[in-house]
């Protein structure tokens, strides 16, 4: 195939309410919709693919205008290039992009177009193993932002009514507020599975305090994601040793070398794979398979993304065969959904729809 060109436009969908985590806040998605056009060199047919690049400035560093510029500029390297397989694509994308977020959106769009050309789902291009198990389902948690504890309790009970049992609870800004939030959760959803996520804000001893609070409230601790700062691997190792639940490295693992360091220092027992962090589904898959070989658990997560980004992440999950923790909920936090297809959602259960490429299209304008 030959890459014709990439185009990008802003993807700014307002959130139902502000998304607040220990390191920052957003009120709408700050992404770019990437449209890739490739040409089948035998038939001269043009195939169009869609990908999402999603910035969350507090976490990703880059913001929406950076993405739009980077994707426009990448045409200087990519337009007109012939691609035979993964290694060509990888080399070209490495050349064309400096930041992993724009790269991820471009790679997803190119995989979508490539899948349409080959009449294969994206997960097959990512190396999924054929299994006779039929439809691929996962159960996602839902994220509770940092907010007034009583309000977080109300949000949780609404989600519980909609079929969610696992809650990702954002913590780490104020321990007393975190404790009150957990009390509210225990009162309204006593059977909840709690997945704490401090986005790196805590010292190990404060992380351990939160764990005792969860246990004291008789809530199930599903995991503790990034309790300590990305480079505080000693703190992470301390929590890993004592948590009695998986400790998930998110900000600590951006590259495959980070994964090996974290594993060597026993600083986590699980890793959160995100397309935007690793530069796209191909590298995320490589890191995921390395983590599986190391005996680590896999979480598949996302930034604040629409259905398009989440569907690409589901193809990643399907390509890995088994994932342990799924955090693909952010389309539920949006006021509207500009896309359709990709997966079907019933409550917390997501079912990948079989089709060519990523399988998501733009919704007809209302
Ligand atoms: Mg996280």
Short mmCIF file of C-alpha atoms and ligand atoms in Angstrom, two decimals:
data_model
loop_
_atom_site.label_atom_id
_atom_site.label_comp_id
_atom_site.label_asym_id
_atom_site.label_seq_id
_atom_site.Cartn_x
_atom_site.Cartn_y
_atom_site.Cartn_z
CA UNK A 1 0.00 0.00 0.00
CA UNK A 2 0.99 3.61 -0.46
CA UNK A 3 0.18 6.33 2.06
CA UNK A 4 -1.59 9.17 0.25
CA UNK A 5 -1.90 11.58 3.17
CA UNK A 6 -3.05 12.22 6.73
CA UNK A 7 -5.49 14.94 7.73
CA UNK A 8 -6.49 15.97 11.22
CA UNK A 9 -9.22 18.09 12.71
CA UNK A 10 -10.09 19.01 16.30
CA UNK A 11 -12.09 16.52 18.33
CA UNK A 12 -13.54 18.56 21.21
CA UNK A 13 -16.48 16.86 22.87
CA UNK A 14 -17.68 18.43 26.14
CA UNK A 15 -17.73 16.19 29.23
CA UNK A 16 -20.86 15.72 31.34
CA UNK A 17 -18.81 17.07 34.24
CA UNK A 18 -15.20 18.12 34.76
CA UNK A 19 -12.71 15.23 34.82
CA UNK A 20 -10.50 15.98 37.84
CA UNK A 21 -7.48 13.89 38.80
CA UNK A 22 -4.63 14.63 41.20
CA UNK A 23 -2.55 16.21 38.40
CA UNK A 24 -5.12 18.32 36.56
CA UNK A 25 -8.59 18.75 35.08
CA UNK A 26 -10.30 18.82 31.66
CA UNK A 27 -13.80 19.90 30.60
CA UNK A 28 -13.84 18.44 27.11
CA UNK A 29 -11.81 16.02 25.02
CA UNK A 30 -8.75 17.68 23.54
CA UNK A 31 -8.08 15.33 20.72
CA UNK A 32 -7.59 15.17 17.00
CA UNK A 33 -9.51 13.02 14.56
CA UNK A 34 -6.91 11.64 12.15
CA UNK A 35 -8.07 10.62 8.67
CA UNK A 36 -5.58 8.46 6.76
CA UNK A 37 -5.87 7.74 3.07
CA UNK A 38 -3.95 4.83 1.58
CA UNK A 39 -3.85 3.58 -1.99
CA UNK A 40 -3.95 -0.08 -2.95
CA UNK A 41 -1.16 -0.08 -5.52
CA UNK A 42 -2.63 -2.97 -7.54
CA UNK A 43 -6.17 -1.69 -7.91
CA UNK A 44 -5.54 2.05 -7.28
CA UNK A 45 -8.45 1.95 -4.81
CA UNK A 46 -8.27 4.52 -2.01
CA UNK A 47 -9.08 3.31 1.53
CA UNK A 48 -9.84 5.76 4.29
CA UNK A 49 -9.11 5.07 7.95
CA UNK A 50 -9.92 6.91 11.19
CA UNK A 51 -7.81 7.23 14.33
CA UNK A 52 -7.99 9.30 17.50
CA UNK A 53 -5.12 11.20 19.06
CA UNK A 54 -6.18 12.23 22.58
CA UNK A 55 -4.29 14.78 24.62
CA UNK A 56 -4.75 15.09 28.39
CA UNK A 57 -2.26 17.92 28.97
CA UNK A 58 -1.54 17.17 32.65
CA UNK A 59 -0.55 13.62 31.70
CA UNK A 60 0.51 13.71 28.05
CA UNK A 61 2.32 17.06 28.03
CA UNK A 62 1.04 17.86 24.53
CA UNK A 63 -2.30 19.56 23.86
CA UNK A 64 -4.71 19.67 20.93
CA UNK A 65 -2.92 22.36 18.83
CA UNK A 66 0.34 20.37 19.10
CA UNK A 67 -1.43 17.30 17.72
CA UNK A 68 -2.93 19.14 14.75
CA UNK A 69 0.46 20.65 13.87
CA UNK A 70 2.34 17.37 14.29
CA UNK A 71 -0.05 15.44 12.06
CA UNK A 72 -0.01 18.08 9.31
CA UNK A 73 3.79 18.16 9.44
CA UNK A 74 4.08 14.35 9.32
CA UNK A 75 2.88 14.39 5.70
CA UNK A 76 6.34 15.65 4.79
CA UNK A 77 7.68 12.22 5.77
CA UNK A 78 4.67 9.96 5.14
CA UNK A 79 2.87 11.15 2.01
CA UNK A 80 3.70 9.03 -1.03
CA UNK A 81 5.58 6.34 0.91
CA UNK A 82 5.01 2.68 0.16
CA UNK A 83 4.52 0.37 3.14
CA UNK A 84 4.85 -3.42 3.00
CA UNK A 85 4.33 -4.34 6.64
CA UNK A 86 4.74 -3.48 10.29
CA UNK A 87 8.45 -2.77 10.20
CA UNK A 88 8.14 -0.25 7.33
CA UNK A 89 5.27 1.44 9.11
CA UNK A 90 7.15 1.56 12.38
CA UNK A 91 10.25 3.12 10.83
CA UNK A 92 8.20 5.74 8.99
CA UNK A 93 6.14 6.70 12.03
CA UNK A 94 9.26 6.89 14.21
CA UNK A 95 10.67 9.34 11.67
CA UNK A 96 7.50 11.36 11.29
CA UNK A 97 6.55 11.94 14.96
CA UNK A 98 8.25 13.19 18.11
CA UNK A 99 5.32 12.75 20.48
CA UNK A 100 3.56 9.43 21.19
CA UNK A 101 0.03 10.91 21.15
CA UNK A 102 0.06 12.14 17.54
CA UNK A 103 1.88 8.98 16.54
CA UNK A 104 -0.82 6.85 18.18
CA UNK A 105 -3.63 8.61 16.30
CA UNK A 106 -1.78 8.32 12.99
CA UNK A 107 -0.93 4.65 13.53
CA UNK A 108 -4.53 3.81 14.44
CA UNK A 109 -5.86 5.60 11.33
CA UNK A 110 -3.35 3.79 9.11
CA UNK A 111 -4.21 0.40 10.68
CA UNK A 112 -7.90 1.12 10.14
CA UNK A 113 -7.30 1.91 6.46
CA UNK A 114 -4.96 -1.07 6.09
CA UNK A 115 -7.56 -3.39 7.66
CA UNK A 116 -10.18 -2.11 5.21
CA UNK A 117 -7.84 -2.81 2.32
CA UNK A 118 -7.04 -6.35 3.55
CA UNK A 119 -10.62 -6.99 4.76
CA UNK A 120 -9.26 -7.87 8.19
CA UNK A 121 -10.07 -6.52 11.65
CA UNK A 122 -7.38 -4.36 13.26
CA UNK A 123 -6.76 -6.98 15.96
CA UNK A 124 -5.70 -9.47 13.25
CA UNK A 125 -3.15 -6.95 11.93
CA UNK A 126 -1.93 -6.65 15.53
CA UNK A 127 -1.28 -10.39 15.70
CA UNK A 128 -4.35 -11.72 17.49
CA UNK A 129 -4.52 -15.46 17.80
CA UNK A 130 -7.53 -17.08 16.17
CA UNK A 131 -9.75 -18.62 18.80
CA UNK A 132 -13.05 -20.36 18.52
CA UNK A 133 -14.46 -18.50 21.47
CA UNK A 134 -16.69 -16.29 19.36
CA UNK A 135 -17.38 -12.72 20.40
CA UNK A 136 -14.79 -10.87 22.47
CA UNK A 137 -16.30 -9.34 25.61
CA UNK A 138 -14.70 -7.39 28.43
CA UNK A 139 -16.08 -5.73 31.52
CA UNK A 140 -14.94 -2.19 32.15
CA UNK A 141 -14.77 -0.21 35.35
CA UNK A 142 -16.03 3.36 35.48
CA UNK A 143 -13.98 6.30 36.69
CA UNK A 144 -15.01 8.50 39.60
CA UNK A 145 -13.24 11.87 39.41
CA UNK A 146 -12.00 13.82 42.40
CA UNK A 147 -14.98 15.88 43.57
CA UNK A 148 -17.09 16.58 46.67
CA UNK A 149 -17.30 13.17 48.43
CA UNK A 150 -21.12 13.13 48.65
CA UNK A 151 -21.30 13.91 44.93
CA UNK A 152 -18.87 11.10 44.10
CA UNK A 153 -21.11 8.77 46.14
CA UNK A 154 -24.12 9.86 44.07
CA UNK A 155 -22.24 9.29 40.83
CA UNK A 156 -21.22 5.81 42.01
CA UNK A 157 -24.75 4.82 42.87
CA UNK A 158 -25.96 6.01 39.46
CA UNK A 159 -23.33 3.88 37.73
CA UNK A 160 -24.14 0.93 39.99
CA UNK A 161 -27.76 1.20 38.83
CA UNK A 162 -26.50 1.06 35.24
CA UNK A 163 -24.66 -2.23 35.89
CA UNK A 164 -21.16 -1.19 36.98
CA UNK A 165 -19.50 -3.00 39.88
CA UNK A 166 -15.88 -1.82 39.58
CA UNK A 167 -14.98 1.81 40.22
CA UNK A 168 -11.73 3.51 39.43
CA UNK A 169 -11.47 6.02 42.26
CA UNK A 170 -9.19 8.96 41.59
CA UNK A 171 -7.33 9.85 44.79
CA UNK A 172 -4.22 11.67 45.94
CA UNK A 173 -5.14 15.34 46.18
CA UNK A 174 -6.25 15.30 49.84
CA UNK A 175 -6.20 12.19 52.02
CA UNK A 176 -9.09 13.29 54.25
CA UNK A 177 -11.30 13.90 51.21
CA UNK A 178 -10.22 10.54 49.78
CA UNK A 179 -11.24 8.84 53.02
CA UNK A 180 -14.64 10.57 52.95
CA UNK A 181 -15.13 9.59 49.31
CA UNK A 182 -14.38 5.95 50.13
CA UNK A 183 -16.83 6.09 53.07
CA UNK A 184 -19.54 7.38 50.73
CA UNK A 185 -18.76 4.63 48.27
CA UNK A 186 -18.92 1.94 50.98
CA UNK A 187 -22.26 3.29 52.21
CA UNK A 188 -23.88 3.41 48.77
CA UNK A 189 -22.12 0.52 46.99
CA UNK A 190 -20.88 -1.88 49.70
CA UNK A 191 -20.10 -4.63 47.17
CA UNK A 192 -18.02 -2.35 44.96
CA UNK A 193 -14.59 -3.31 43.70
CA UNK A 194 -12.34 -0.30 44.23
CA UNK A 195 -9.47 0.43 41.86
CA UNK A 196 -7.52 3.31 43.39
CA UNK A 197 -5.58 5.60 41.06
CA UNK A 198 -3.39 8.32 42.58
CA UNK A 199 -1.71 9.36 39.31
CA UNK A 200 1.60 9.34 41.18
CA UNK A 201 0.62 11.79 43.92
CA UNK A 202 1.34 9.81 47.09
CA UNK A 203 4.21 8.81 49.33
CA UNK A 204 4.21 5.06 49.97
CA UNK A 205 3.03 5.45 53.57
CA UNK A 206 0.01 7.54 52.49
CA UNK A 207 -0.82 4.94 49.87
CA UNK A 208 -0.76 2.29 52.60
CA UNK A 209 -3.09 4.46 54.72
CA UNK A 210 -5.62 4.53 51.87
CA UNK A 211 -5.38 0.75 51.52
CA UNK A 212 -6.15 0.32 55.24
CA UNK A 213 -9.16 2.62 54.83
CA UNK A 214 -10.47 0.53 51.92
CA UNK A 215 -10.03 -2.66 53.94
CA UNK A 216 -11.52 -1.10 57.09
CA UNK A 217 -14.64 -0.26 55.05
CA UNK A 218 -14.85 -3.89 53.83
CA UNK A 219 -14.58 -2.81 50.20
CA UNK A 220 -12.74 -5.07 47.74
CA UNK A 221 -9.45 -3.57 46.59
CA UNK A 222 -9.18 -4.54 42.92
CA UNK A 223 -5.84 -2.80 42.38
CA UNK A 224 -3.87 0.34 43.20
CA UNK A 225 -2.72 2.21 40.15
CA UNK A 226 0.35 4.44 40.23
CA UNK A 227 0.30 5.24 43.98
CA UNK A 228 3.69 6.98 43.88
CA UNK A 229 5.47 9.29 41.44
CA UNK A 230 6.58 7.83 38.11
CA UNK A 231 10.23 7.77 39.21
CA UNK A 232 9.60 6.76 42.85
CA UNK A 233 10.13 3.07 42.16
CA UNK A 234 11.21 2.47 45.74
CA UNK A 235 7.86 3.76 46.97
CA UNK A 236 6.05 1.73 44.31
CA UNK A 237 7.98 -1.39 45.38
CA UNK A 238 7.04 -0.80 49.01
CA UNK A 239 3.34 -0.62 48.13
CA UNK A 240 3.66 -3.63 45.80
CA UNK A 241 5.10 -5.71 48.62
CA UNK A 242 2.36 -4.83 51.10
CA UNK A 243 -0.77 -4.01 49.10
CA UNK A 244 -2.23 -7.51 48.87
CA UNK A 245 -3.66 -6.50 45.48
CA UNK A 246 -2.11 -5.77 42.09
CA UNK A 247 -0.14 -2.53 41.90
CA UNK A 248 -0.46 -1.12 38.39
CA UNK A 249 2.29 0.95 36.81
CA UNK A 250 0.82 3.65 34.58
CA UNK A 251 2.96 6.82 34.50
CA UNK A 252 6.01 4.67 35.43
CA UNK A 253 5.82 2.64 32.20
CA UNK A 254 5.90 4.57 28.95
CA UNK A 255 8.46 2.46 27.06
CA UNK A 256 9.40 -1.19 27.00
CA UNK A 257 12.64 -0.32 28.85
CA UNK A 258 10.54 1.27 31.61
CA UNK A 259 8.63 -2.01 31.85
CA UNK A 260 11.81 -4.02 32.32
CA UNK A 261 13.07 -1.58 34.98
CA UNK A 262 9.77 -1.71 36.88
CA UNK A 263 9.72 -5.52 36.73
CA UNK A 264 13.35 -5.76 37.84
CA UNK A 265 12.72 -3.46 40.83
CA UNK A 266 9.44 -5.25 41.67
CA UNK A 267 7.79 -1.83 41.53
CA UNK A 268 4.46 -3.15 40.17
CA UNK A 269 2.72 -6.41 39.37
CA UNK A 270 0.61 -4.99 36.53
CA UNK A 271 0.90 -2.42 33.77
CA UNK A 272 -1.67 -0.06 32.29
CA UNK A 273 -1.35 -0.10 28.49
CA UNK A 274 -2.54 3.04 26.72
CA UNK A 275 -2.25 3.78 23.03
CA UNK A 276 -1.49 7.46 23.71
CA UNK A 277 1.34 6.65 26.09
CA UNK A 278 3.12 4.05 24.01
CA UNK A 279 2.68 5.71 20.60
CA UNK A 280 0.02 3.41 19.18
CA UNK A 281 -1.39 -0.10 19.23
CA UNK A 282 1.66 -1.84 17.75
CA UNK A 283 4.08 -0.76 20.50
CA UNK A 284 1.38 -1.13 23.20
CA UNK A 285 0.96 -4.73 22.04
CA UNK A 286 4.69 -5.36 22.18
CA UNK A 287 4.85 -4.00 25.75
CA UNK A 288 1.76 -6.03 26.68
CA UNK A 289 3.24 -9.29 25.39
CA UNK A 290 6.50 -8.59 27.26
CA UNK A 291 4.50 -7.95 30.45
CA UNK A 292 2.61 -11.22 29.97
CA UNK A 293 5.93 -13.08 29.60
CA UNK A 294 7.09 -11.45 32.85
CA UNK A 295 3.98 -12.76 34.61
CA UNK A 296 2.48 -9.29 35.08
CA UNK A 297 -1.21 -8.50 34.84
CA UNK A 298 -2.48 -6.28 32.05
CA UNK A 299 -4.82 -3.31 32.33
CA UNK A 300 -5.99 -1.68 29.12
CA UNK A 301 -6.84 1.97 29.70
CA UNK A 302 -7.16 5.25 27.85
CA UNK A 303 -6.89 9.03 28.19
CA UNK A 304 -10.20 10.91 27.92
CA UNK A 305 -11.17 9.33 24.60
CA UNK A 306 -14.23 8.82 22.42
CA UNK A 307 -15.59 5.55 21.05
CA UNK A 308 -12.96 5.71 18.27
CA UNK A 309 -9.98 5.55 20.63
CA UNK A 310 -11.67 3.03 22.92
CA UNK A 311 -12.46 0.72 20.00
CA UNK A 312 -8.79 0.80 18.93
CA UNK A 313 -7.88 -0.15 22.52
CA UNK A 314 -10.34 -3.05 22.42
CA UNK A 315 -8.59 -4.34 19.29
CA UNK A 316 -5.33 -4.14 21.27
CA UNK A 317 -6.96 -6.10 24.12
CA UNK A 318 -8.28 -8.72 21.68
CA UNK A 319 -4.82 -9.06 20.13
CA UNK A 320 -3.34 -9.85 23.57
CA UNK A 321 -5.87 -12.62 24.10
CA UNK A 322 -6.40 -12.02 27.78
CA UNK A 323 -6.48 -8.80 29.75
CA UNK A 324 -7.07 -8.66 33.49
CA UNK A 325 -8.35 -5.13 34.09
CA UNK A 326 -10.23 -2.96 31.63
CA UNK A 327 -10.63 0.79 32.04
CA UNK A 328 -12.33 1.87 28.81
CA UNK A 329 -15.15 4.02 30.09
CA UNK A 330 -14.47 7.57 28.98
CA UNK A 331 -17.00 7.66 26.13
CA UNK A 332 -19.64 7.43 28.89
CA UNK A 333 -18.34 10.67 30.36
CA UNK A 334 -19.05 12.63 27.15
CA UNK A 335 -22.15 14.71 26.41
CA UNK A 336 -22.52 13.08 23.00
CA UNK A 337 -20.91 10.43 20.88
CA UNK A 338 -19.66 11.61 17.47
CA UNK A 339 -18.96 8.03 16.31
CA UNK A 340 -20.78 4.77 15.84
CA UNK A 341 -19.80 1.11 15.63
CA UNK A 342 -16.64 -0.57 16.87
CA UNK A 343 -18.23 -2.20 19.89
CA UNK A 344 -21.58 -2.68 21.55
CA UNK A 345 -22.00 -1.66 25.17
CA UNK A 346 -24.47 -3.04 27.70
CA UNK A 347 -23.83 -1.61 31.12
CA UNK A 348 -20.23 -2.40 31.94
CA UNK A 349 -19.85 -5.03 29.21
CA UNK A 350 -18.19 -4.14 25.92
CA UNK A 351 -18.40 -6.52 22.95
CA UNK A 352 -16.08 -5.96 20.02
CA UNK A 353 -18.00 -5.93 16.73
CA UNK A 354 -16.28 -7.87 13.98
CA UNK A 355 -15.56 -5.83 10.89
CA UNK A 356 -12.72 -4.47 8.79
CA UNK A 357 -10.14 -2.24 10.43
CA UNK A 358 -11.17 -0.62 13.72
CA UNK A 359 -14.77 -0.58 12.56
CA UNK A 360 -15.81 2.87 13.78
CA UNK A 361 -17.49 5.45 11.53
CA UNK A 362 -18.55 9.04 11.99
CA UNK A 363 -22.12 9.24 13.24
CA UNK A 364 -24.56 10.90 10.87
CA UNK A 365 -25.03 14.53 11.95
CA UNK A 366 -28.08 14.91 14.15
MG1 LIG B 1 -3.84 6.00 35.59
#
